[in-house]
Amino acid sequence: MDSSASPIEDDIIIQESVEYESEKQDILESVEYTKTSSKFHHLFSSYARKGEPVPLGRNVENLRILQLDVDYEIVEKDTFLKDLSSAAVVRIYGVTECGSSVLVRVHGFRPFFFIKCPNHFDPVDLPVIKESLEKRARKVSSMKNCQGPIIHDLEIFEGRSLLYFVPNDPSISYFKITVALPSYVRQLAQILERGDIDLSPYEGTYYSTFEASIDFVLRFMIETNMYGCSWVELPSKNCQLPERQTSYMQFEVDIHYNDMICHSPHGEWLKAAPIRILSFDIECAGRPGVFPEPEHDQVIQIANYLTEAGKSEPIARTVLTLGSCAPIAGAKVHSFDSEAELLEAWVSFLRVTDPDILTGYNIVNFDLPYLLNRANVLHLSSFPFLGRLIGVMTKMHDTRLSSSAFGTHESKAFTMNGRIIVDMLQILVRDYKLRSYSLNSVSFEFLGEQKEDVHHSIITELFRGNENTRRRLAVYCLKDAYLPQRLMEKLMSLTNYMELARVAGIPLAWLLSRGHMIKVVSLLHRKAFPERLLIPDLKNSSHNSGEETESYEGATVIEPKRGFYKMPIATLDFASLYPSIMMAHNICYSTLVRKDDVKYLKPEDYIKSPSGDCYVRPTVKKGVLSKILEDLLSARKLAKKELEQATDPFLRSVLNGRQLALKISANAVYGFTGASRGKLPCTEISASITAFGRQMIETTKSLVESKFPSSVVIYGDTDSVMVKFREDLTLEESMALGQQAAELISQSFPKPIKLEFEKCYYPYLLIQKKRYAGLLWTKTETYDKMDCKGIETVRRDNCKLVANVVSKVLEKLLVERDVQGAIDFVKKTISDLLQNKVDISLLVVSKELSKAAADYDANQAHVTLYKKLYQRDPGSAPSLGDRIPYVTIKGRKDQPAHERAEDPIYVLEHNLPLDTEYYLKNMLRKPLERIFEPIIGKNVSSLFEGEHTRSITVTTPSTGGIMRFTKVSVTCLGCRTPISETESKQPLCKYCKANEASIYEKILCNVREYERQYAMLWTQCQRCMGSICQDVLCSNSDCPIFYRRRKVQKDLEDASKQLGRFSMPPSW
């Protein structure tokens, strides 16, 4: 076999190799730039971390740090070990108990992987094989210049593959190949998989590789028993201070990896450290009609809100601004003469304060890219060094995350060594389903707070004003930096993600940039390797002969018996259904038996799933997945017990985050096995689990209905069944029967499968599959909440009227138990809608202009409206990325709906008629039909027909349509009769003149009422804005009073004009 390197092989590009070569180049390019200029350091020195130098020696206490992030660097020679070979040095970024930042450089650990030894292998040949591997590797262009050996060690490892249980099969011999650098693992594995190597005397063999795809950082963490965000103890006697500082962190130490003590996150090691969190926001001065672009538009302000985890008072609350700015109470304002100085000062702030976490709202896709690109435009060579390593440039690239849990998201990614970016927008999108994800909307949802929303089109005007207008902009900018930090604290996002990192054993940053799969990969490696089980490298598809993964039948949904149940409905749930199935039936990669091998087993030694796949029983071999799940669920049980006993609020938040993290990780295991493009897909496992689940639901239904006479299972979905025991039972009696049924039926299933009774629905509205609502009761005194599934209350493609009406209807049906009241409310709402009495803000739909208008294939309402707005005024038209609010107005009979989309403000200003019948037919009708059909059956049509629908009010437009050809005449303010030209200056006709006083009084009362409403709304906006002396500039269309304020303003103007037609108050 020709062992020369192939052209394809020479072109192999390994991502991590590229990244670290790039890092080396960045350092070389900035040799003259070792530390940032101290020009602005003195401005922020009071915010610097406090801390004493790290004491080292035999009689000194060990150094303990909370590890926050881990990466590595490539060195041509390791001076700490006095080794001239190329090596990977692991870097751990952490914080001590007193809040000092520490960089630990860990030496001596090298990557490795495995291949199966050739048949008839003789250990005597090990040196020859090692030499053959070394020679072959040297022919690859990216490895030939490696300092020292490429193959550092070749040894025999006795183990087995994780995939499949093979009867009567002893341990198998594998080569454990230890190499110089992480990037060499994958390159050598590809050579061996192709058989492109001559391992004399074992020629012509294609080698299956094992554990070659594991990330080097994860391999290091597993081998050292290090978990994400865990405590690491460094014996002082084994530490060494570096010859020169390589980072902006306070202290640096070097140590050998065997000398570290890594503590598992349990007991006292669940404690946290004083982590520094910086939330920031930027403002840019855009050109008229154009969303700010870094190529052209200045950064004019940067607000910073620096806090320490666990403390309420901020360390720093600062605004860096271009030009003068009036003082802001409680904040420090720093003014600069040029944008370059502003950006350089912010970098100084970043380095002096040395935050561990960077947060904000949409900083990943706007603020950080804008700052980096803007600095590039200004040729600020010292700016793009935002990480903690001296001379290592912050790089930005596009990334795409696709997972079944989170969907597909395109984003930016940054190499910012040592700092973790936690974008609260991304956290909220991943973890919560909301109608709107604007900062204003989520702040109102979770904090009950709002802010003045200054549209980007008027920011430049405020900036070019005076120090007071710039102060107003700075206050707005500060609020945008403050709110993300408050959201992080309120939602305990950082605490929960840190606990998830601890449970999964991966770096915190990976949770924010990867899907669920990496958590299970870590758990699997940690549990399998000590049992000498090796994970094969599969090619992201089925392991069955390289074919595509077969589909399999999913969970069971028992056909619902639709209706409105006024009696209690007991709900029986399987606790942790899929994990408990895997544990009960020992379902795992390591226990799965190939169909051809089943004949070698005794019948009592294996379990056959309903899907036909076989697994050995725990008495033969206990599965790795079962062990992982047992550990996770028992740890969760312990965490919940400790949570009940804990009194310290911070400890309670940590324990609650931990039990949630354990639950998430346990549920992720099943999904990992079924991911067709995952690391280790196995359709046999996924199919077996869902088959057992279907069987259990059917068994539960059968047992309930047979053991409890008159009972009926009215619905079942995946892991739960809803049971109507008898119509005459009280809530207390239904709960008692539910508990009895759960205990009785649990005995029919192997442990740890457990059917639990946790709640009753009373009353219960069952609409269809996946759609139901009811009052949820866990105790008899009072209901816990109204629980809704699959019902239109948060959908963003509907107007707010739909959510409001559906919520109110459900409240009347379930809480008030007033069916007729719900019907009357719906009829009244429909009547108000058709008579144009509904607030326009409830009819607004908003959608994002996510790409250029020309790039949309189909006609969409918000895109059509964008084109209209651009034609009217290009300067004020929405920009790419803006959300475009619209309402649907009346038009021609055959005119498409997208052409009738209109700007709500334009509608108010020009009295354009809304197409209320469109809203009724296309938005309200279907949700209401789904709710009422199980209750009133065919009579549901009466909701939309009858007396309440016959009165329809249509406003008269002031422009457009037929009004272009109409001459508007003056009408009497009393009877609306047109007034002749000779009397046109009079407010009333001759017939109403006698009632002038009462008509004047009525109009005056209208004006006073509109003034009262407007003052009330204006005051509310000023309070939100934080000033009672300035105009309201807010453009937050998500705010419930935004359109109401504009409507009242228009009504006040019209009423004032009517009042103005009276020359003077009439003499009564």
Tab-separated table of C-alpha atoms in Angstrom, residues 626-867:
chain	number	residue	atom	x	y	z
A	626	SER	CA	-29.402	3.283	33.499
A	627	LYS	CA	-26.558	4.158	35.833
A	628	ILE	CA	-26.417	7.727	34.546
A	629	LEU	CA	-30.164	8.163	35.031
A	630	GLU	CA	-30.102	6.622	38.496
A	631	ASP	CA	-27.346	9.041	39.519
A	632	LEU	CA	-29.202	12.045	38.083
A	633	LEU	CA	-32.584	11.214	39.590
A	634	SER	CA	-31.220	10.255	43.012
A	635	ALA	CA	-29.189	13.482	43.028
A	636	ARG	CA	-32.342	15.414	42.136
A	637	LYS	CA	-34.233	13.737	44.975
A	638	LEU	CA	-31.446	14.749	47.374
A	639	ALA	CA	-31.391	18.328	46.041
A	640	LYS	CA	-35.152	18.663	46.508
A	641	LYS	CA	-34.844	17.341	50.068
A	642	GLU	CA	-32.056	19.823	50.841
A	643	LEU	CA	-34.139	22.585	49.221
A	644	GLU	CA	-36.973	21.901	51.678
A	645	GLN	CA	-34.588	22.206	54.616
A	646	ALA	CA	-32.538	25.198	53.377
A	647	THR	CA	-33.258	28.670	54.784
A	648	ASP	CA	-30.578	30.802	53.103
A	649	PRO	CA	-32.166	32.451	50.014
A	650	PHE	CA	-29.023	32.146	47.895
A	651	LEU	CA	-28.538	28.479	48.783
A	652	ARG	CA	-32.208	27.834	47.985
A	653	SER	CA	-31.781	29.393	44.542
A	654	VAL	CA	-28.697	27.223	43.918
A	655	LEU	CA	-30.473	24.042	45.018
A	656	ASN	CA	-33.560	24.848	42.974
A	657	GLY	CA	-31.371	25.490	39.934
A	658	ARG	CA	-29.601	22.198	40.595
A	659	GLN	CA	-32.768	20.083	40.771
A	660	LEU	CA	-34.028	21.682	37.549
A	661	ALA	CA	-30.670	21.010	35.878
A	662	LEU	CA	-30.800	17.362	36.954
A	663	LYS	CA	-34.320	17.002	35.558
A	664	ILE	CA	-33.345	18.597	32.224
A	665	SER	CA	-30.283	16.383	31.901
A	666	ALA	CA	-32.231	13.197	32.656
A	667	ASN	CA	-34.856	14.032	30.042
A	668	ALA	CA	-32.146	14.822	27.489
A	669	VAL	CA	-30.808	11.250	27.540
A	670	TYR	CA	-33.737	9.819	25.566
A	671	GLY	CA	-33.512	12.605	22.990
A	672	PHE	CA	-29.805	11.905	22.552
A	673	THR	CA	-30.428	8.307	21.483
A	674	GLY	CA	-33.050	9.355	18.932
A	675	ALA	CA	-31.129	12.227	17.321
A	676	SER	CA	-30.536	10.973	13.789
A	677	ARG	CA	-27.646	13.385	13.255
A	678	GLY	CA	-26.248	13.016	16.738
A	679	LYS	CA	-23.009	11.631	18.089
A	680	LEU	CA	-24.406	8.168	18.810
A	681	PRO	CA	-27.857	7.659	17.225
A	682	CYS	CA	-29.666	4.396	17.925
A	683	THR	CA	-33.188	3.980	16.594
A	684	GLU	CA	-33.555	0.608	18.347
A	685	ILE	CA	-33.326	2.358	21.723
A	686	SER	CA	-35.685	5.196	20.792
A	687	ALA	CA	-38.222	2.833	19.241
A	688	SER	CA	-38.104	0.521	22.267
A	689	ILE	CA	-38.681	3.359	24.729
A	690	THR	CA	-41.679	4.807	22.870
A	691	ALA	CA	-43.094	1.287	22.349
A	692	PHE	CA	-42.950	0.591	26.079
A	693	GLY	CA	-44.542	4.004	26.685
A	694	ARG	CA	-47.452	3.273	24.338
A	695	GLN	CA	-47.976	-0.097	25.974
A	696	MET	CA	-48.002	1.469	29.437
A	697	ILE	CA	-50.578	4.107	28.510
A	698	GLU	CA	-52.863	1.456	27.029
A	699	THR	CA	-52.357	-0.789	30.094
A	700	THR	CA	-53.137	2.115	32.410
A	701	LYS	CA	-56.367	2.892	30.545
A	702	SER	CA	-57.426	-0.741	30.660
A	703	LEU	CA	-56.649	-1.164	34.376
A	704	VAL	CA	-58.351	2.072	35.422
A	705	GLU	CA	-61.553	1.246	33.578
A	706	SER	CA	-61.598	-2.363	34.818
A	707	LYS	CA	-60.623	-1.785	38.464
A	708	PHE	CA	-62.829	1.278	38.983
A	709	PRO	CA	-66.388	0.711	37.706
A	710	SER	CA	-68.041	3.658	35.907
A	711	SER	CA	-64.660	5.305	35.375
A	712	VAL	CA	-63.673	6.489	31.899
A	713	VAL	CA	-60.269	7.611	30.575
A	714	ILE	CA	-61.288	10.681	28.572
A	715	TYR	CA	-57.800	11.517	27.256
A	716	GLY	CA	-54.203	10.333	27.385
A	717	ASP	CA	-51.021	11.854	26.003
A	718	THR	CA	-47.454	10.450	26.188
A	719	ASP	CA	-47.048	10.174	29.965
A	720	SER	CA	-50.439	10.955	31.477
A	721	VAL	CA	-54.113	9.952	31.458
A	722	MET	CA	-57.159	11.996	32.466
A	723	VAL	CA	-59.787	9.983	34.334
A	724	LYS	CA	-63.454	10.723	35.053
A	725	PHE	CA	-64.292	8.389	37.926
A	726	ARG	CA	-67.963	9.204	38.499
A	727	GLU	CA	-70.068	12.273	37.868
A	728	ASP	CA	-71.381	12.511	41.462
A	729	LEU	CA	-67.949	12.569	43.172
A	730	THR	CA	-66.658	15.536	45.112
A	731	LEU	CA	-63.187	16.932	44.499
A	732	GLU	CA	-61.882	15.306	47.688
A	733	GLU	CA	-63.304	11.912	46.673
A	734	SER	CA	-61.812	12.176	43.162
A	735	MET	CA	-58.401	13.003	44.626
A	736	ALA	CA	-58.599	10.000	46.959
A	737	LEU	CA	-59.552	7.673	44.085
A	738	GLY	CA	-56.790	9.152	41.937
A	739	GLN	CA	-54.227	8.399	44.651
A	740	GLN	CA	-55.612	4.882	45.070
A	741	ALA	CA	-55.543	4.233	41.310
A	742	ALA	CA	-51.952	5.463	40.997
A	743	GLU	CA	-50.718	3.192	43.787
A	744	LEU	CA	-52.648	0.174	42.488
A	745	ILE	CA	-51.559	0.509	38.850
A	746	SER	CA	-47.916	1.244	39.755
A	747	GLN	CA	-47.717	-2.327	41.067
A	748	SER	CA	-48.279	-3.585	37.511
A	749	PHE	CA	-45.033	-2.055	36.256
A	750	PRO	CA	-41.409	-2.858	37.109
A	751	LYS	CA	-39.581	-0.409	39.341
A	752	PRO	CA	-38.709	2.423	39.176
A	753	ILE	CA	-41.733	3.097	36.916
A	754	LYS	CA	-44.257	4.884	39.059
A	755	LEU	CA	-47.685	6.262	38.248
A	756	GLU	CA	-48.407	9.322	40.385
A	757	PHE	CA	-51.498	11.299	41.204
A	758	GLU	CA	-50.630	14.970	41.464
A	759	LYS	CA	-53.634	16.992	40.378
A	760	CYS	CA	-57.272	17.227	39.409
A	761	TYR	CA	-58.804	19.474	36.782
A	762	TYR	CA	-62.118	20.908	37.977
A	763	PRO	CA	-63.829	21.965	35.767
A	764	TYR	CA	-62.108	20.722	32.605
A	765	LEU	CA	-62.570	21.792	28.999
A	766	LEU	CA	-61.233	19.189	26.549
A	767	ILE	CA	-61.167	20.695	23.069
A	768	GLN	CA	-59.094	18.247	21.047
A	769	LYS	CA	-55.664	16.574	21.048
A	770	LYS	CA	-53.054	18.780	22.683
A	771	ARG	CA	-55.708	21.461	23.404
A	772	TYR	CA	-57.381	21.721	26.790
A	773	ALA	CA	-57.914	24.027	29.739
A	774	GLY	CA	-58.961	23.598	33.333
A	775	LEU	CA	-58.570	24.756	36.899
A	776	LEU	CA	-55.686	22.789	38.369
A	777	TRP	CA	-56.142	21.565	41.966
A	778	THR	CA	-53.466	19.878	44.077
A	779	LYS	CA	-55.282	20.525	47.352
A	780	THR	CA	-58.979	20.870	48.115
A	781	GLU	CA	-58.900	24.343	49.707
A	782	THR	CA	-58.305	26.378	46.534
A	783	TYR	CA	-57.168	25.867	42.973
A	784	ASP	CA	-53.528	26.466	42.070
A	785	LYS	CA	-53.935	28.068	38.649
A	786	MET	CA	-55.764	27.999	35.359
A	787	ASP	CA	-53.802	25.548	33.209
A	788	CYS	CA	-54.092	25.952	29.423
A	789	LYS	CA	-52.422	23.871	26.718
A	790	GLY	CA	-52.450	24.652	22.996
A	791	ILE	CA	-54.879	27.562	23.310
A	792	GLU	CA	-54.347	30.967	21.684
A	793	THR	CA	-53.080	33.103	24.547
A	794	VAL	CA	-49.448	33.796	23.557
A	795	ARG	CA	-49.385	33.393	19.771
A	796	ARG	CA	-47.692	36.367	18.118
A	797	ASP	CA	-49.409	35.971	14.746
A	798	ASN	CA	-52.722	36.995	16.303
A	799	CYS	CA	-53.750	40.362	17.671
A	800	LYS	CA	-54.016	40.930	21.426
A	801	LEU	CA	-57.810	40.965	21.206
A	802	VAL	CA	-57.791	37.210	20.588
A	803	ALA	CA	-55.640	36.463	23.657
A	804	ASN	CA	-57.695	38.822	25.844
A	805	VAL	CA	-61.042	37.400	24.740
A	806	VAL	CA	-59.905	33.766	25.033
A	807	SER	CA	-58.469	34.418	28.522
A	808	LYS	CA	-61.650	36.145	29.693
A	809	VAL	CA	-63.881	33.413	28.229
A	810	LEU	CA	-61.866	30.720	29.989
A	811	GLU	CA	-62.023	32.667	33.228
A	812	LYS	CA	-65.827	32.858	32.996
A	813	LEU	CA	-66.166	29.188	32.044
A	814	LEU	CA	-63.699	27.743	34.519
A	815	VAL	CA	-63.455	30.147	37.450
A	816	GLU	CA	-66.932	31.702	37.451
A	817	ARG	CA	-68.516	28.594	35.872
A	818	ASP	CA	-70.865	30.856	33.988
A	819	VAL	CA	-71.408	29.479	30.483
A	820	GLN	CA	-74.090	32.028	29.674
A	821	GLY	CA	-71.871	34.814	30.975
A	822	ALA	CA	-69.084	33.665	28.640
A	823	ILE	CA	-71.533	33.612	25.710
A	824	ASP	CA	-72.813	37.092	26.570
A	825	PHE	CA	-69.249	38.399	26.866
A	826	VAL	CA	-68.334	37.028	23.442
A	827	LYS	CA	-71.448	38.554	21.866
A	828	LYS	CA	-70.735	41.920	23.530
A	829	THR	CA	-67.116	41.821	22.313
A	830	ILE	CA	-68.218	40.980	18.769
A	831	SER	CA	-70.776	43.779	18.884
A	832	ASP	CA	-68.148	46.262	20.122
A	833	LEU	CA	-65.735	45.088	17.440
A	834	LEU	CA	-68.250	45.544	14.622
A	835	GLN	CA	-69.269	48.948	16.005
A	836	ASN	CA	-65.634	50.105	16.084
A	837	LYS	CA	-65.560	50.407	19.879
A	838	VAL	CA	-62.483	48.210	20.409
A	839	ASP	CA	-59.184	49.943	21.205
A	840	ILE	CA	-57.015	49.837	18.078
A	841	SER	CA	-54.026	48.630	20.159
A	842	LEU	CA	-55.848	45.313	20.605
A	843	LEU	CA	-56.079	44.844	16.835
A	844	VAL	CA	-52.406	45.439	16.031
A	845	VAL	CA	-50.262	42.597	14.717
A	846	SER	CA	-46.491	43.062	14.456
A	847	LYS	CA	-43.915	41.117	12.471
A	848	GLU	CA	-40.199	41.574	11.936
A	849	LEU	CA	-38.741	42.724	8.643
A	850	SER	CA	-36.097	40.010	8.781
A	851	LYS	CA	-34.734	40.451	5.265
A	852	ALA	CA	-34.914	42.831	2.320
A	853	ALA	CA	-38.442	43.241	0.923
A	854	ALA	CA	-37.338	41.872	-2.463
A	855	ASP	CA	-36.147	38.635	-0.829
A	856	TYR	CA	-39.604	37.555	0.338
A	857	ASP	CA	-41.082	34.919	-1.968
A	858	ALA	CA	-44.720	35.243	-0.876
A	859	ASN	CA	-46.742	38.368	-0.292
A	860	GLN	CA	-46.829	39.235	3.386
A	861	ALA	CA	-48.786	41.985	5.071
A	862	HIS	CA	-45.891	43.636	6.909
A	863	VAL	CA	-43.704	43.633	3.777
A	864	THR	CA	-46.432	45.225	1.653
A	865	LEU	CA	-46.900	47.876	4.339
A	866	TYR	CA	-43.146	48.508	4.431
A	867	LYS	CA	-43.253	49.326	0.722
